[in-house]
Coordinates of C-alpha atoms in Angstrom, one line a residue:
M1 CA 21.6 -30.8 62.7
M2 CA 22.4 -33.7 65.1
A3 CA 20.9 -37.2 64.3
N4 CA 18.6 -38.3 67.2
T5 CA 20.0 -41.4 68.2
D6 CA 18.2 -42.2 71.0
R7 CA 15.6 -43.9 68.5
F8 CA 18.0 -46.4 67.5
K9 CA 19.6 -47.7 70.5
P10 CA 21.1 -51.0 70.4
T11 CA 19.0 -53.5 72.2
S12 CA 20.4 -55.9 75.0
T13 CA 19.2 -59.1 73.0
L14 CA 21.4 -61.2 70.4
T15 CA 18.3 -63.6 69.2
S16 CA 14.7 -63.1 67.2
G17 CA 12.0 -61.8 69.2
P18 CA 10.8 -58.6 69.8
H19 CA 13.8 -56.9 68.7
V20 CA 13.5 -58.2 65.2
A21 CA 10.6 -55.9 65.3
V22 CA 12.2 -53.0 66.5
A23 CA 15.3 -53.4 63.9
E24 CA 12.3 -53.7 61.0
A25 CA 11.3 -50.5 62.5
H26 CA 14.7 -48.7 62.2
R27 CA 14.9 -50.1 58.8
E28 CA 11.6 -48.3 57.9
A29 CA 12.5 -45.5 59.4
L30 CA 15.2 -44.5 57.3
A31 CA 12.9 -43.4 54.2
N32 CA 12.5 -40.2 56.1
L33 CA 15.8 -39.2 57.6
T34 CA 18.7 -37.4 56.2
H35 CA 22.0 -39.0 55.2
R36 CA 23.5 -38.3 58.7
E37 CA 20.7 -39.5 60.3
K38 CA 20.7 -42.9 58.2
E39 CA 24.0 -43.5 58.3
T40 CA 23.6 -43.6 62.5
A41 CA 20.7 -46.2 62.0
R42 CA 22.2 -48.3 59.8
M43 CA 25.1 -48.7 62.3
A44 CA 22.8 -48.9 65.5
T45 CA 20.5 -51.1 63.6
A46 CA 23.7 -53.6 63.1
A47 CA 24.7 -53.1 66.7
A48 CA 21.4 -54.1 67.6
A49 CA 21.4 -57.1 65.7
G50 CA 24.5 -58.3 66.8
V51 CA 26.0 -56.8 69.9
A52 CA 25.2 -57.9 73.3
S53 CA 24.1 -54.7 75.7
L54 CA 26.3 -51.6 75.3
R55 CA 24.2 -49.5 77.5
Y56 CA 24.1 -50.5 81.1
F57 CA 21.5 -48.0 83.2
P58 CA 23.7 -46.7 85.8
S59 CA 22.6 -48.0 89.3
S60 CA 22.8 -44.0 90.5
L61 CA 19.7 -43.2 87.8
R62 CA 17.8 -46.1 88.9
N63 CA 14.1 -45.2 90.4
R64 CA 15.3 -41.8 90.0
V65 CA 14.2 -38.7 87.9
C66 CA 17.5 -37.0 86.8
P67 CA 16.3 -33.2 85.9
G68 CA 57.0 -17.3 93.4
T69 CA 60.2 -20.0 92.5
I70 CA 61.1 -23.1 93.8
S71 CA 64.8 -23.6 94.3
G72 CA 66.7 -27.3 93.7
G73 CA 65.4 -29.1 96.1
G74 CA 63.8 -26.7 98.3
A75 CA 60.6 -24.8 99.1
V76 CA 58.1 -22.1 97.3
T77 CA 59.3 -18.5 97.6
F78 CA 56.7 -16.2 96.3
S79 CA 57.0 -13.2 94.2
P80 CA 54.2 -10.2 93.9
R81 CA 51.4 -11.4 91.3
R82 CA 51.9 -9.6 88.2
G83 CA 49.4 -6.6 88.0
R84 CA 47.0 -7.7 90.6
G85 CA 48.1 -7.5 93.9
A86 CA 47.6 -10.5 95.4
S87 CA 49.4 -11.8 98.5
A88 CA 49.8 -14.7 100.3
A89 CA 47.2 -13.6 103.2
A90 CA 44.2 -15.5 103.8
V91 CA 40.9 -14.6 102.4
A92 CA 37.4 -15.4 104.3
A93 CA 36.3 -19.0 103.7
P94 CA 33.4 -19.6 101.6
S95 CA 29.9 -19.8 103.0
R96 CA 28.5 -23.2 102.7
E97 CA 24.8 -22.4 101.4
A98 CA 22.8 -25.5 101.4
E99 CA 23.2 -28.5 98.8
P100 CA 20.4 -30.1 97.6
A101 CA 19.9 -33.7 99.5
S102 CA 21.2 -35.4 96.4
S103 CA 24.0 -33.2 94.6
L104 CA 25.2 -34.8 91.3
G105 CA 28.4 -35.9 93.0
D106 CA 25.9 -37.7 95.8
L107 CA 24.3 -39.4 92.6
T108 CA 26.8 -40.7 90.7
R109 CA 29.3 -42.0 93.5
V110 CA 27.6 -45.2 93.6
D111 CA 28.7 -45.9 90.1
F112 CA 32.3 -45.8 90.8
P113 CA 33.5 -48.7 93.4
I114 CA 37.0 -47.3 93.2
L115 CA 35.8 -44.0 95.6
D116 CA 34.2 -46.6 98.3
Q117 CA 37.5 -47.4 100.0
E118 CA 39.7 -46.6 102.8
F119 CA 43.4 -46.4 103.1
D120 CA 44.9 -46.3 106.7
G121 CA 41.3 -45.2 107.8
N122 CA 40.7 -42.5 105.7
K123 CA 38.1 -42.6 103.1
L124 CA 39.8 -42.0 99.9
V125 CA 39.0 -38.4 98.5
Y126 CA 40.2 -38.7 94.2
F127 CA 41.2 -35.1 93.2
D128 CA 43.7 -36.2 90.3
N129 CA 41.1 -35.9 87.6
G130 CA 42.9 -33.9 85.1
A131 CA 45.5 -36.7 84.6
T132 CA 42.4 -39.4 84.5
S133 CA 39.1 -40.1 85.3
Q134 CA 38.0 -42.7 87.6
K135 CA 35.3 -45.5 85.6
P136 CA 31.7 -46.4 86.2
S137 CA 30.8 -50.0 86.6
H138 CA 28.9 -50.2 83.3
V139 CA 32.1 -48.8 81.3
M140 CA 33.9 -51.5 82.6
K141 CA 31.1 -54.2 82.2
A142 CA 31.0 -53.0 78.7
L143 CA 34.7 -53.7 78.3
D144 CA 34.4 -57.2 80.0
D145 CA 31.5 -58.3 78.0
Y146 CA 33.4 -57.7 74.5
Y147 CA 36.3 -59.7 75.8
R148 CA 34.0 -62.8 77.6
F149 CA 31.3 -62.3 74.8
Y150 CA 32.2 -61.0 71.1
N151 CA 35.9 -60.8 71.1
S152 CA 37.2 -60.8 67.5
N153 CA 39.0 -58.3 65.2
V154 CA 36.8 -55.9 63.2
H155 CA 36.1 -55.4 59.4
R156 CA 37.6 -58.2 58.1
G157 CA 35.6 -61.4 59.1
I158 CA 32.3 -62.6 58.3
H159 CA 31.4 -64.7 60.9
A160 CA 29.1 -63.8 63.8
L161 CA 31.8 -62.7 66.3
S162 CA 33.7 -60.4 63.8
A163 CA 30.1 -58.6 62.7
K164 CA 29.2 -57.9 66.4
A165 CA 32.7 -56.9 67.1
T166 CA 32.2 -54.4 64.0
G167 CA 29.4 -53.0 64.5
A168 CA 29.8 -52.0 68.0
Y169 CA 33.2 -50.4 67.4
E170 CA 31.6 -48.5 64.6
A171 CA 28.7 -47.8 66.8
A172 CA 31.3 -46.1 69.3
R173 CA 32.7 -44.3 66.3
I174 CA 29.2 -43.0 66.1
K175 CA 28.5 -42.4 69.5
V176 CA 31.9 -40.0 69.6
A177 CA 30.8 -38.2 66.5
N178 CA 27.4 -37.6 67.7
F179 CA 29.0 -36.7 71.3
V180 CA 31.0 -34.1 69.7
N181 CA 28.7 -32.7 67.0
A182 CA 30.9 -34.2 64.0
A183 CA 29.5 -33.6 60.6
D184 CA 29.9 -37.1 59.5
S185 CA 31.5 -40.2 61.6
R186 CA 34.3 -40.4 59.3
E187 CA 35.8 -37.8 61.0
I188 CA 36.5 -39.4 63.8
I189 CA 39.6 -41.8 63.9
F190 CA 40.2 -43.6 66.8
T191 CA 43.9 -43.3 67.9
R192 CA 46.1 -44.9 71.3
N193 CA 45.5 -41.4 72.8
A194 CA 45.2 -37.8 72.5
T195 CA 49.2 -38.0 72.2
E196 CA 49.2 -39.9 69.1
A197 CA 46.2 -38.0 67.6
I198 CA 48.4 -34.5 67.6
N199 CA 51.6 -36.5 66.4
L200 CA 49.0 -37.8 63.5
V201 CA 48.4 -34.3 62.5
A202 CA 52.1 -33.3 63.1
Y203 CA 53.5 -35.8 60.8
S204 CA 50.6 -36.8 58.2
W205 CA 49.6 -32.8 57.3
G206 CA 52.7 -30.9 58.9
L207 CA 55.8 -32.8 57.0
S208 CA 53.9 -32.4 54.1
N209 CA 52.3 -28.7 54.3
L210 CA 55.3 -27.0 56.0
K211 CA 58.4 -25.3 54.5
Q212 CA 61.3 -23.3 55.9
G213 CA 60.1 -19.8 57.0
D214 CA 56.7 -21.2 58.3
E215 CA 55.2 -20.4 61.4
I216 CA 53.7 -22.6 63.7
V217 CA 51.7 -20.6 66.9
L218 CA 51.3 -22.2 70.0
T219 CA 51.0 -20.8 73.7
V220 CA 53.2 -21.2 76.9
A221 CA 50.2 -23.5 78.4
E222 CA 50.1 -25.8 76.5
H223 CA 50.7 -29.7 77.1
H224 CA 54.2 -31.2 76.2
S225 CA 52.1 -33.5 73.6
A226 CA 51.0 -30.2 71.8
I227 CA 54.2 -29.3 71.5
V228 CA 57.1 -32.0 71.1
P229 CA 55.7 -33.1 68.0
W230 CA 55.7 -29.9 66.2
Q231 CA 58.9 -29.4 67.7
F232 CA 59.9 -32.3 65.7
V233 CA 58.2 -31.3 62.4
S234 CA 60.4 -27.7 63.3
Q235 CA 63.3 -29.7 63.3
K236 CA 62.4 -31.7 59.8
T237 CA 60.9 -28.4 58.1
G238 CA 62.7 -25.4 58.8
A239 CA 59.5 -24.2 60.2
V240 CA 59.9 -21.6 63.1
L241 CA 57.9 -22.1 66.5
K242 CA 56.0 -19.0 67.8
Y243 CA 54.9 -18.8 71.4
V244 CA 52.1 -16.5 73.0
G245 CA 52.8 -15.4 76.8
L246 CA 50.1 -14.8 79.6
T247 CA 48.3 -11.7 80.3
K248 CA 48.7 -10.2 84.1
E249 CA 45.6 -12.7 84.6
E250 CA 47.6 -15.7 84.4
V251 CA 45.8 -16.5 81.2
P252 CA 47.3 -16.8 77.0
D253 CA 47.1 -13.3 75.7
I254 CA 44.6 -13.4 72.7
E255 CA 45.8 -10.3 71.8
Q256 CA 49.4 -10.9 71.1
L257 CA 48.1 -14.4 69.3
K258 CA 46.1 -12.3 66.9
G259 CA 49.4 -10.2 66.7
L260 CA 51.6 -13.1 65.9
L261 CA 49.4 -14.4 62.7
S262 CA 50.4 -13.5 59.1
N263 CA 50.6 -14.9 55.7
K264 CA 53.2 -17.5 57.3
T265 CA 51.3 -18.8 60.1
K266 CA 50.4 -22.4 58.8
I267 CA 48.9 -23.7 61.8
V268 CA 47.8 -22.5 65.4
V269 CA 48.0 -25.3 67.9
V270 CA 45.8 -24.5 71.5
H271 CA 44.2 -25.8 74.1
H272 CA 40.6 -25.7 74.9
V273 CA 41.3 -25.9 78.7
S274 CA 44.1 -25.4 80.4
N275 CA 45.0 -28.2 82.5
V276 CA 47.2 -25.9 84.7
L277 CA 45.8 -22.3 85.0
G278 CA 42.1 -23.4 84.7
S279 CA 40.8 -21.2 81.9
M280 CA 39.3 -21.4 78.9
L281 CA 40.4 -19.9 75.5
P282 CA 37.5 -18.4 72.8
I283 CA 38.4 -21.2 70.3
E284 CA 35.8 -19.8 67.8
E285 CA 37.4 -16.2 67.8
I286 CA 40.7 -17.7 67.9
V287 CA 39.9 -19.8 64.3
A288 CA 38.4 -16.8 62.5
C289 CA 41.2 -15.0 63.2
S290 CA 43.4 -17.5 61.6
N291 CA 41.1 -18.7 58.9
R292 CA 41.5 -15.1 57.7
V293 CA 45.6 -15.5 57.3
G294 CA 44.9 -19.2 55.7
A295 CA 46.0 -20.7 59.0
K296 CA 45.0 -24.6 60.2
V297 CA 44.1 -24.6 64.0
L298 CA 44.3 -27.4 66.0
V299 CA 42.2 -27.7 69.5
D300 CA 44.0 -29.9 72.2
A301 CA 40.7 -30.0 74.4
C302 CA 41.7 -33.3 76.8
Q303 CA 40.1 -30.9 79.5
S304 CA 37.0 -29.6 78.1
V305 CA 35.4 -32.8 76.1
P306 CA 35.0 -34.6 79.6
H307 CA 33.5 -31.7 81.5
M308 CA 31.4 -29.5 79.3
P309 CA 29.4 -29.7 76.1
V310 CA 31.9 -29.3 73.1
D311 CA 30.6 -29.1 69.4
V312 CA 33.3 -29.2 66.9
Q313 CA 31.0 -27.8 64.0
K314 CA 30.5 -24.5 66.3
L315 CA 34.1 -24.1 67.3
G316 CA 35.2 -24.5 63.7
A317 CA 38.8 -26.1 63.8
D318 CA 40.2 -28.1 61.6
F319 CA 41.7 -30.3 63.8
L320 CA 40.6 -31.4 67.6
V321 CA 41.9 -34.3 70.4
A322 CA 40.4 -36.0 72.9
S323 CA 41.2 -38.8 75.3
S324 CA 39.1 -41.4 76.7
H325 CA 40.5 -42.3 79.9
K326 CA 39.8 -38.4 81.2
M327 CA 36.3 -38.8 79.9
C328 CA 35.1 -41.9 82.3
G329 CA 36.7 -44.2 79.6
P330 CA 39.0 -46.9 79.3
T331 CA 43.2 -46.1 78.7
G332 CA 44.5 -47.0 75.6
V333 CA 42.1 -45.2 73.0
G334 CA 41.7 -41.4 72.0
F335 CA 40.2 -40.2 69.2
L336 CA 40.6 -37.3 66.5
H337 CA 38.5 -35.0 65.0
G338 CA 39.4 -33.6 61.4
K339 CA 37.3 -32.0 58.8
F340 CA 36.9 -34.6 55.9
E341 CA 38.2 -32.8 53.1
I342 CA 41.6 -32.2 55.1
L343 CA 41.9 -35.9 56.4
S344 CA 41.1 -37.1 52.8
S345 CA 44.3 -34.8 51.7
M346 CA 46.7 -36.3 54.2
E347 CA 48.6 -39.2 53.9
P348 CA 48.7 -42.2 56.1
F349 CA 50.3 -41.7 59.5
L350 CA 51.3 -45.6 59.6
G351 CA 51.5 -48.2 57.2
G352 CA 50.0 -51.8 57.5
G353 CA 46.5 -53.7 57.5
E354 CA 43.4 -52.3 57.2
M355 CA 44.7 -48.8 56.3
I356 CA 45.2 -50.0 52.6
A357 CA 42.9 -50.2 49.0
D358 CA 45.4 -52.4 47.0
V359 CA 48.8 -53.3 47.8
F360 CA 51.5 -54.1 45.3
E361 CA 55.1 -55.0 45.0
D362 CA 56.1 -51.6 44.6
K363 CA 53.5 -49.1 45.9
S364 CA 50.1 -49.1 47.5
T365 CA 46.9 -47.2 47.5
Y366 CA 45.2 -46.4 50.4
A367 CA 41.4 -46.4 52.1
E368 CA 39.4 -43.4 52.9
P369 CA 39.5 -41.8 55.9
P370 CA 38.6 -43.2 58.9
S371 CA 40.4 -46.9 57.7
R372 CA 43.5 -44.9 56.3
F373 CA 44.3 -43.8 59.7
E374 CA 43.6 -46.9 61.7
A375 CA 46.5 -49.3 60.1
G376 CA 46.6 -52.8 62.3
T377 CA 44.3 -54.2 64.9
P378 CA 42.6 -51.2 66.9
A379 CA 41.9 -50.8 70.8
I380 CA 38.3 -53.1 69.9
G381 CA 37.4 -53.2 73.5
E382 CA 38.7 -49.9 74.7
A383 CA 36.5 -47.9 71.9
I384 CA 33.7 -50.1 72.9
A385 CA 33.9 -48.9 76.3
L386 CA 34.4 -45.6 75.3
G387 CA 31.0 -45.4 73.8
A388 CA 29.8 -47.1 77.0
A389 CA 31.2 -43.5 78.7
I390 CA 29.6 -41.5 76.3
D391 CA 26.7 -42.9 77.1
Y392 CA 27.2 -42.7 80.7
L393 CA 27.6 -38.9 80.5
S394 CA 25.4 -38.5 78.2
N395 CA 22.8 -39.9 80.3
F396 CA 23.2 -37.2 82.9
G397 CA 23.6 -34.3 80.2
M398 CA 27.0 -32.3 79.7
H399 CA 25.2 -29.2 80.6
R400 CA 24.1 -30.2 83.6
I401 CA 27.8 -32.0 84.4
H402 CA 29.3 -28.5 83.5
E403 CA 27.1 -26.4 85.4
Y404 CA 27.4 -28.8 88.4
E405 CA 31.5 -28.4 88.0
K406 CA 31.5 -24.9 87.7
E407 CA 30.0 -24.5 91.2
L408 CA 31.9 -26.8 92.4
G409 CA 35.3 -25.6 91.0
A410 CA 34.0 -22.1 92.3
Y411 CA 34.1 -23.6 95.5
L412 CA 37.4 -25.1 95.7
Y413 CA 39.1 -22.3 94.5
E414 CA 37.5 -19.9 97.1
S415 CA 38.3 -22.6 99.9
L416 CA 41.7 -22.3 98.9
L417 CA 42.0 -18.5 98.9
S418 CA 41.1 -18.9 102.5
V419 CA 44.2 -21.2 103.3
P420 CA 47.2 -18.8 104.6
K421 CA 50.4 -18.4 102.7
V422 CA 48.6 -20.1 99.5
R423 CA 48.7 -18.9 96.0
V424 CA 46.2 -20.1 93.2
Y425 CA 47.8 -19.6 89.4
G426 CA 45.2 -18.3 86.8
P427 CA 42.1 -16.3 86.7
A428 CA 39.7 -15.7 89.6
P429 CA 36.0 -17.2 88.4
S430 CA 33.5 -15.0 87.5
Q431 CA 30.0 -14.6 85.4
S432 CA 31.9 -13.8 82.3
D433 CA 35.2 -16.2 82.3
H434 CA 34.8 -19.5 83.0
R435 CA 37.1 -21.6 84.8
A436 CA 37.6 -25.5 85.0
P437 CA 37.2 -27.1 88.2
L438 CA 40.9 -27.4 88.9
C439 CA 43.5 -25.6 90.7
S440 CA 47.2 -25.3 90.8
F441 CA 48.8 -24.0 94.1
N442 CA 51.8 -23.6 96.0
V443 CA 52.2 -22.7 99.9
E444 CA 54.8 -20.2 100.6
N445 CA 58.0 -22.1 101.7
V446 CA 56.7 -25.9 101.6
H447 CA 57.3 -27.7 98.1
P448 CA 54.5 -29.2 96.2
T449 CA 55.5 -33.1 96.4
D450 CA 55.9 -32.8 100.3
I451 CA 51.9 -31.5 100.5
A452 CA 51.0 -33.9 97.9
E453 CA 52.7 -36.9 99.6
I454 CA 51.2 -36.0 103.6
L455 CA 48.0 -35.2 101.9
D456 CA 47.6 -39.0 100.6
L457 CA 49.5 -40.6 103.9
Q458 CA 47.3 -38.9 106.3
H459 CA 44.5 -37.9 104.9
G460 CA 43.4 -40.3 101.7
V461 CA 43.3 -36.9 99.6
A462 CA 45.0 -37.5 96.2
I463 CA 46.2 -34.9 94.4
R464 CA 48.8 -34.1 92.0
S465 CA 52.2 -32.4 92.0
G466 CA 55.0 -31.7 89.5
H467 CA 55.2 -30.0 86.2
H468 CA 51.9 -31.3 85.2
C469 CA 53.8 -32.1 81.8
A470 CA 53.7 -28.2 81.3
Q471 CA 57.5 -27.1 82.1
I472 CA 57.7 -24.0 79.8
L473 CA 54.5 -22.7 81.6
H474 CA 55.7 -23.3 85.0
R475 CA 58.9 -21.2 84.0
T476 CA 56.7 -18.3 82.6
L477 CA 54.9 -18.5 86.2
G478 CA 58.6 -18.5 88.0
I479 CA 58.2 -22.0 89.6
T480 CA 59.3 -25.4 89.0
A481 CA 56.2 -27.2 90.1
S482 CA 52.9 -27.0 91.8
A483 CA 50.3 -29.3 93.5
R484 CA 46.8 -29.2 91.5
A485 CA 43.6 -30.6 92.8
S486 CA 41.4 -31.4 90.1
L487 CA 37.9 -32.0 90.0
H488 CA 35.1 -34.6 88.2
F489 CA 31.5 -34.5 88.6
Y490 CA 31.3 -37.3 90.8
N491 CA 33.1 -35.2 93.8
T492 CA 31.5 -33.1 96.3
K493 CA 31.4 -30.1 98.2
E494 CA 32.0 -32.5 101.6
E495 CA 35.4 -33.8 99.7
V496 CA 36.4 -30.2 99.1
D497 CA 35.9 -29.6 102.8
V498 CA 38.1 -32.6 103.7
F499 CA 40.5 -31.6 101.4
I500 CA 41.2 -27.9 103.2
H501 CA 41.3 -29.3 106.4
G502 CA 44.0 -31.8 105.7
L503 CA 45.7 -29.3 103.4
K504 CA 45.8 -26.7 106.7
D505 CA 47.1 -30.1 108.8
T506 CA 49.0 -30.6 106.5
I507 CA 50.7 -27.3 106.2
D508 CA 51.1 -27.2 109.6
F509 CA 52.7 -30.2 110.2
L510 CA 55.6 -29.5 107.6
T511 CA 55.9 -25.7 108.7
S512 CA 56.5 -26.8 112.6
Q513 CA 59.2 -28.9 110.9
H514 CA 61.4 -25.7 109.9

């Protein structure tokens, strides 16, 4: 059961006073708590006694109640969509039902100053959230406050600054653990990003547990970060990579995945939400099938943790990775969640300070997780600011964010289908099949990079073009690149309308040049 950390929020005062009484109350409450709640309470109490405010109530909440193929340098040519009979013909534009006076996007935009700017007279529309999210002011303030007021190394010093920094850093770890409902905060390893987290598992677990003839199962829709490390391991160990293809609906084929599983399968590496197709995989089902053959499961949750509730205990995967910068936190930090018994059995990934127990002339012994996997000085300020980002997301609630983004994503999808000669990849949104708030698409006879460039220059709309670190998937779809519009909770339907208007103008501009 998740601890009720709201009872143990860090305070904003560093000296004696009423907050001392609060800390005393925390200590008295420990007697009635579970082991996990005691750990949370102790860390929060330490942070309360030694850390400047890590929670900055967002201004948005003040005084409010939150209830084809692409040739070498050329354009796209479409082939009929497999099994679906879809064509490039336009469909009717979605009706704009009346929105609440203040949608979640409207409420939160004030917290993101970067969105309040213009380029050549066009107000910025930021639709590249699949690559990185924007940061609310209080996250930037948390990072600034660390460097201004208590910059120090963690876990090493006994002086006041080090104690404050250590308390804040470990409080951030607990926030991450609670955010994904980890059983123990020791299961959270801070890494440089999700890519490093996957490499940690590949090198520390993979090289020690895989051998000639073992099999690693992946899908063709994985991000390069989830493929290349396992290629390294395969080359070093002789393990074989097995890939799951797509269904006619353009989602990874779970039945094929089940058919690939055998006693040779040692690990299954899958995304939770695709950064290209927008589709979501049934992780619990995949884990159950993998466990029956004794295989571990690693989940790339970079596109799910920022957008929906994620419960690692419910999912059951052995490893799960995510990145701060996609969830309104700073760059330079991510995390790995791993089951503690597995982490305890793994060798260190990097050697150096902090990850050791004792060092002798000829050998060393290693600390327990998480320290074992956090060699050297970590990204302290970035981890603290990630904790502030989690505070921010939690203030609104991931269920509320998810429901808003489902509606927004469906509006984006239907709006794109209304544009002539546009081909959207991945499944259609439905009541049973969740689709993330992103759409990868192409326009017949127009290169996606031209679309992205003109949208930016003439309309102030920022989208992505290219292969989105998913070349295998693009080849499977018969293309080499696509355009992608990806949304977050601070976006609005009005912005989707601006994007669609700009896209139509862009298509007219580019096709008139031929």
